Amino acid sequence: NTPPRLREIMDSFIRHIHAFANEVQLTSDEWLLGVEMINWAGQMSNEKRNESQLMCDVIGLETLVDDITYTAATKSVNGLTASAILGPFYRHDHPVRKNGTTISFNTPKDAKPAFMYGRVTDAVTGKPLANSSIDVWQASTNGLYEQQDPEQEDLNLRGRFITDAEGRYSYYCLRPTPYPIPEDGPAGKMLRMMDRHFYRPAHIHLYVRSEGYKPLVTQIFDKDCTYLGNDTVFAVKDELSVEFKPRTGDPEASWEVEYNITLASS
Ligand code: DHB
Ligand code: FE
């Protein structure tokens, strides 16, 4: 009584992996090297690091699966904010913070503080979506998320914001900076074997939820970032690139970005 969908997935997976081994005439030694890479990924993974996910990401698999999932769920809706992968650094326990407050509690000297704001609306009707929650998270200027970095306090550069009656949210963050993904494991080894770089373009993660709407996992990318055209995990989409503009008259931030989000009803 295996569910039919599971049977379909397993049948196809086995067919394709046999076709792959046949195509390259894979030898026993080569196959064992692959097994060792998978074991190494498992040994490196823990609640703070998901190396198997990272291996999938550098070959574009998470982005492909995200596109398949989100496109299937929202095919008929135009003008919808595009999705992008969750990535390995999300935490489920984001603290709710007040709109207009900061997520940066250990602001490094080289950081560029920024103000980010916008509205969440219904993609079809344009109706503002009050009480939507927006989880945001980003790496610091050293390229590390708070859980990878003993120098940052718990939950630094993370927060959950709730939209007001007009669907508005706002917070202070850092203008994001590009950084390399961890290169000391099998994902790094794969990138080296392919002569690829390790960099992700500057980005901020967003996870938006609103009652009666499909949840949106996405990222915004700094339009001026050099790595925009070759993200090592293939998450960039044109419509997710944003322009950070100089902000005047605000001692808290010298940059600002407006980002409006549209959701599809579920
Ligand atoms: C990956 C995603 C991220 O957002 C990030 O900061 C690092 C790595 C990834 O998909 O592997
Ligand atoms: Fe990230």
Short mmCIF file of C-alpha atoms and ligand atoms in Angstrom, two decimals:
data_model
loop_
_atom_site.label_atom_id
_atom_site.label_comp_id
_atom_site.label_asym_id
_atom_site.label_seq_id
_atom_site.Cartn_x
_atom_site.Cartn_y
_atom_site.Cartn_z
CA ASN A 1 0.00 0.00 0.00
CA THR A 2 2.77 2.42 -0.99
CA PRO A 3 1.10 5.70 -2.05
CA PRO A 4 1.03 6.00 -5.89
CA ARG A 5 2.93 9.29 -5.85
CA LEU A 6 5.78 7.76 -3.87
CA ARG A 7 5.88 4.81 -6.24
CA GLU A 8 6.05 7.20 -9.21
CA ILE A 9 8.93 9.15 -7.64
CA MET A 10 10.93 6.03 -6.75
CA ASP A 11 10.41 4.37 -10.15
CA SER A 12 11.57 7.47 -11.98
CA PHE A 13 14.50 8.10 -9.65
CA ILE A 14 15.82 4.57 -10.15
CA ARG A 15 15.36 4.72 -13.92
CA HIS A 16 17.25 8.01 -14.15
CA ILE A 17 20.09 6.98 -11.87
CA HIS A 18 20.60 3.81 -13.91
CA ALA A 19 20.55 5.83 -17.12
CA PHE A 20 23.15 8.18 -15.64
CA ALA A 21 25.47 5.31 -14.59
CA ASN A 22 25.09 3.75 -18.04
CA GLU A 23 25.71 7.01 -19.84
CA VAL A 24 29.02 7.74 -18.08
CA GLN A 25 29.90 4.03 -17.65
CA LEU A 26 30.36 4.62 -13.92
CA THR A 27 33.00 2.36 -12.32
CA SER A 28 32.91 0.85 -8.78
CA ASP A 29 35.63 3.21 -7.55
CA GLU A 30 33.80 6.24 -8.90
CA TRP A 31 30.53 5.16 -7.36
CA LEU A 32 32.24 4.68 -3.96
CA LEU A 33 33.64 8.23 -4.15
CA GLY A 34 30.06 9.44 -4.54
CA VAL A 35 28.97 7.36 -1.54
CA GLU A 36 31.78 8.91 0.52
CA MET A 37 30.65 12.43 -0.44
CA ILE A 38 27.14 11.64 0.76
CA ASN A 39 28.47 10.18 4.04
CA TRP A 40 30.65 13.26 4.56
CA ALA A 41 27.63 15.54 4.05
CA GLY A 42 25.70 13.57 6.66
CA GLN A 43 28.52 13.75 9.18
CA MET A 44 28.81 17.55 8.73
CA SER A 45 25.12 18.24 9.12
CA ASN A 46 23.47 19.27 12.37
CA GLU A 47 20.73 21.66 13.46
CA LYS A 48 22.91 24.61 12.40
CA ARG A 49 24.18 23.28 9.12
CA ASN A 50 22.51 21.30 6.34
CA GLU A 51 25.31 20.18 4.06
CA SER A 52 23.15 17.84 1.97
CA GLN A 53 20.88 20.78 1.16
CA LEU A 54 23.95 22.82 0.22
CA MET A 55 25.09 20.06 -2.16
CA CYS A 56 21.69 20.11 -3.83
CA ASP A 57 21.82 23.92 -3.99
CA VAL A 58 25.12 24.17 -5.87
CA ILE A 59 23.69 21.96 -8.62
CA GLY A 60 20.52 24.07 -8.80
CA LEU A 61 18.17 21.46 -7.40
CA GLU A 62 16.54 23.54 -4.64
CA THR A 63 15.85 26.35 -7.11
CA LEU A 64 14.32 23.91 -9.61
CA VAL A 65 12.12 22.31 -6.96
CA ASP A 66 11.07 25.72 -5.66
CA ASP A 67 10.06 26.80 -9.17
CA ILE A 68 8.08 23.60 -9.73
CA THR A 69 6.31 23.90 -6.39
CA TYR A 70 5.49 27.60 -6.49
CA THR A 71 4.54 27.66 -10.18
CA ALA A 72 2.18 24.74 -9.70
CA ALA A 73 0.55 26.45 -6.73
CA THR A 74 0.11 29.86 -8.38
CA LYS A 75 -0.12 29.26 -12.15
CA SER A 76 -3.21 31.30 -12.71
CA VAL A 77 -2.16 34.43 -10.79
CA ASN A 78 -0.46 37.34 -12.58
CA GLY A 79 1.61 40.02 -10.89
CA LEU A 80 2.61 37.74 -8.07
CA THR A 81 5.88 38.30 -6.22
CA ALA A 82 8.34 35.63 -7.35
CA SER A 83 9.63 32.99 -4.96
CA ALA A 84 13.22 32.01 -4.21
CA ILE A 85 14.74 29.23 -2.15
CA LEU A 86 14.57 29.12 1.65
CA GLY A 87 18.25 28.20 1.99
CA PRO A 88 19.80 26.50 5.01
CA PHE A 89 19.74 29.36 7.55
CA TYR A 90 16.07 29.91 8.34
CA ARG A 91 14.98 29.59 11.98
CA HIS A 92 11.42 28.93 13.07
CA ASP A 93 11.64 31.00 16.24
CA HIS A 94 11.87 34.54 14.88
CA PRO A 95 10.90 37.14 17.48
CA VAL A 96 8.13 39.60 16.59
CA ARG A 97 9.59 43.10 16.40
CA LYS A 98 7.79 46.44 16.03
CA ASN A 99 7.61 48.05 12.60
CA GLY A 100 10.23 50.77 12.25
CA THR A 101 12.68 49.04 14.61
CA THR A 102 15.98 47.38 13.79
CA ILE A 103 17.11 43.78 13.37
CA SER A 104 20.78 44.76 13.77
CA PHE A 105 22.09 44.54 17.35
CA ASN A 106 25.80 44.07 16.70
CA THR A 107 26.21 46.47 13.79
CA PRO A 108 29.76 46.07 12.45
CA LYS A 109 31.84 49.16 11.63
CA ASP A 110 31.84 48.37 7.92
CA ALA A 111 28.05 47.92 7.73
CA LYS A 112 25.76 50.19 5.72
CA PRO A 113 22.55 50.54 7.74
CA ALA A 114 19.44 50.54 5.56
CA PHE A 115 15.71 51.11 5.98
CA MET A 116 13.44 48.65 4.20
CA TYR A 117 9.71 49.20 3.86
CA GLY A 118 6.74 48.30 1.71
CA ARG A 119 3.27 46.84 1.58
CA VAL A 120 1.75 43.41 1.33
CA THR A 121 -1.29 43.25 -0.97
CA ASP A 122 -3.53 40.74 -2.74
CA ALA A 123 -2.02 40.08 -6.19
CA VAL A 124 -5.43 40.16 -7.89
CA THR A 125 -7.51 42.77 -6.06
CA GLY A 126 -4.73 44.96 -4.68
CA LYS A 127 -6.38 44.83 -1.27
CA PRO A 128 -3.90 45.56 1.57
CA LEU A 129 -3.23 42.52 3.71
CA ALA A 130 -3.20 43.60 7.33
CA ASN A 131 -1.73 41.24 9.94
CA SER A 132 0.56 39.48 7.50
CA SER A 133 3.77 38.28 9.07
CA ILE A 134 7.13 38.80 7.39
CA ASP A 135 10.13 36.87 8.64
CA VAL A 136 13.38 38.47 7.52
CA TRP A 137 16.93 37.22 7.93
CA GLN A 138 20.30 38.19 6.58
CA ALA A 139 24.02 37.56 7.04
CA SER A 140 26.31 40.13 8.64
CA THR A 141 29.11 41.88 6.73
CA ASN A 142 31.48 38.98 7.55
CA GLY A 143 29.22 36.68 5.53
CA LEU A 144 27.92 34.79 8.56
CA TYR A 145 24.40 34.28 9.82
CA GLU A 146 23.99 34.72 13.55
CA GLN A 147 23.91 30.98 14.29
CA GLN A 148 27.27 30.50 12.52
CA ASP A 149 29.00 33.35 14.34
CA PRO A 150 29.87 33.51 18.08
CA GLU A 151 30.40 37.29 17.71
CA GLN A 152 26.71 37.93 17.03
CA GLU A 153 24.03 37.73 19.67
CA ASP A 154 21.24 35.18 19.40
CA LEU A 155 18.65 36.22 16.77
CA ASN A 156 20.73 39.13 15.47
CA LEU A 157 19.73 40.18 11.92
CA ARG A 158 16.44 38.31 12.17
CA GLY A 159 12.94 39.42 12.95
CA ARG A 160 9.23 39.01 12.31
CA PHE A 161 7.18 42.06 11.36
CA ILE A 162 3.40 42.25 11.27
CA THR A 163 1.75 44.48 8.68
CA ASP A 164 -0.55 47.30 9.80
CA ALA A 165 -4.09 48.05 8.56
CA GLU A 166 -2.72 49.34 5.23
CA GLY A 167 -0.54 46.26 4.79
CA ARG A 168 2.63 48.19 5.59
CA TYR A 169 5.82 46.89 7.17
CA SER A 170 9.19 48.55 7.85
CA TYR A 171 12.45 47.87 9.60
CA TYR A 172 16.10 48.79 9.75
CA CYS A 173 18.62 46.24 8.52
CA LEU A 174 21.99 46.23 6.80
CA ARG A 175 22.46 46.79 3.12
CA PRO A 176 23.34 43.18 2.27
CA THR A 177 26.79 42.13 1.10
CA PRO A 178 27.91 39.17 -1.04
CA TYR A 179 29.61 36.25 0.72
CA PRO A 180 30.85 32.72 0.05
CA ILE A 181 28.84 29.69 1.12
CA PRO A 182 30.73 27.32 3.49
CA GLU A 183 33.50 25.69 1.48
CA ASP A 184 34.93 23.18 3.95
CA GLY A 185 32.56 20.33 3.07
CA PRO A 186 31.47 18.27 0.07
CA ALA A 187 29.50 21.17 -1.47
CA GLY A 188 32.72 23.21 -1.50
CA LYS A 189 34.58 20.26 -2.95
CA MET A 190 32.00 19.98 -5.74
CA LEU A 191 32.36 23.68 -6.56
CA ARG A 192 36.14 23.34 -6.70
CA MET A 193 35.87 20.32 -9.00
CA MET A 194 33.68 22.38 -11.34
CA ASP A 195 36.05 25.40 -11.15
CA ARG A 196 33.24 27.52 -9.76
CA HIS A 197 33.29 30.37 -7.23
CA PHE A 198 31.56 30.19 -3.83
CA TYR A 199 29.68 33.48 -3.80
CA ARG A 200 26.06 34.33 -3.29
CA PRO A 201 25.05 37.85 -4.37
CA ALA A 202 23.97 40.27 -1.65
CA HIS A 203 20.47 39.28 -0.50
CA ILE A 204 17.88 39.45 2.27
CA HIS A 205 15.53 36.53 2.92
CA LEU A 206 11.79 37.01 3.33
CA TYR A 207 9.10 34.55 4.38
CA VAL A 208 5.65 36.11 4.13
CA ARG A 209 2.46 34.60 5.53
CA SER A 210 -1.08 35.94 5.56
CA GLU A 211 -4.24 34.14 6.54
CA GLY A 212 -6.12 32.83 3.49
CA TYR A 213 -3.07 33.29 1.23
CA LYS A 214 -0.34 31.04 -0.11
CA PRO A 215 2.87 31.53 1.86
CA LEU A 216 5.74 33.14 -0.01
CA VAL A 217 9.40 32.29 0.55
CA THR A 218 11.67 34.65 -1.34
CA GLN A 219 14.84 36.75 -1.34
CA ILE A 220 15.60 40.24 -2.57
CA PHE A 221 18.89 40.98 -4.30
CA ASP A 222 20.92 44.18 -4.44
CA LYS A 223 20.80 45.24 -8.07
CA ASP A 224 24.34 46.66 -7.87
CA CYS A 225 25.94 43.43 -6.69
CA THR A 226 28.63 41.94 -8.94
CA TYR A 227 27.49 38.36 -8.33
CA LEU A 228 23.92 38.95 -9.50
CA GLY A 229 24.53 37.16 -12.78
CA ASN A 230 26.19 34.08 -11.30
CA ASP A 231 24.74 33.14 -7.92
CA THR A 232 26.41 29.90 -6.84
CA VAL A 233 22.99 28.49 -5.82
CA PHE A 234 21.01 29.89 -8.82
CA ALA A 235 18.36 31.72 -6.79
CA VAL A 236 18.39 35.11 -8.56
CA LYS A 237 15.41 36.26 -10.64
CA ASP A 238 15.26 39.64 -12.39
CA GLU A 239 12.08 40.65 -10.65
CA LEU A 240 13.68 40.10 -7.23
CA SER A 241 16.48 42.62 -7.84
CA VAL A 242 15.97 45.87 -5.97
CA GLU A 243 17.62 49.26 -5.92
CA PHE A 244 19.01 50.59 -2.65
CA LYS A 245 18.76 54.36 -2.72
CA PRO A 246 20.55 56.93 -0.57
CA ARG A 247 18.39 57.96 2.41
CA THR A 248 18.60 61.47 3.73
CA GLY A 249 17.66 63.02 7.07
CA ASP A 250 17.77 59.76 9.00
CA PRO A 251 20.64 59.25 11.45
CA GLU A 252 19.77 55.54 11.63
CA ALA A 253 20.28 54.70 7.96
CA SER A 254 22.04 56.00 4.87
CA TRP A 255 20.28 53.62 2.44
CA GLU A 256 16.69 52.67 1.82
CA VAL A 257 14.74 50.25 -0.28
CA GLU A 258 11.03 49.92 -0.93
CA TYR A 259 9.75 46.45 -1.58
CA ASN A 260 6.10 45.68 -2.15
CA ILE A 261 4.87 42.11 -1.96
CA THR A 262 1.83 40.52 -3.54
CA LEU A 263 0.29 37.23 -2.45
CA ALA A 264 -2.11 34.76 -4.07
CA SER A 265 -5.18 33.68 -2.15
CA SER A 266 -5.17 30.02 -1.18
C1 DHB B 1 22.37 28.98 0.51
C2 DHB B 1 21.37 29.90 0.59
C3 DHB B 1 21.57 31.06 1.27
O1 DHB B 1 20.63 31.99 1.38
C4 DHB B 1 22.77 31.33 1.86
O2 DHB B 1 22.86 32.49 2.50
C5 DHB B 1 23.79 30.40 1.78
C6 DHB B 1 23.57 29.23 1.10
C7 DHB B 1 22.09 27.74 -0.18
O3 DHB B 1 21.09 27.68 -0.86
O4 DHB B 1 22.86 26.79 -0.06
FE FE B 2 21.16 33.57 2.56
#
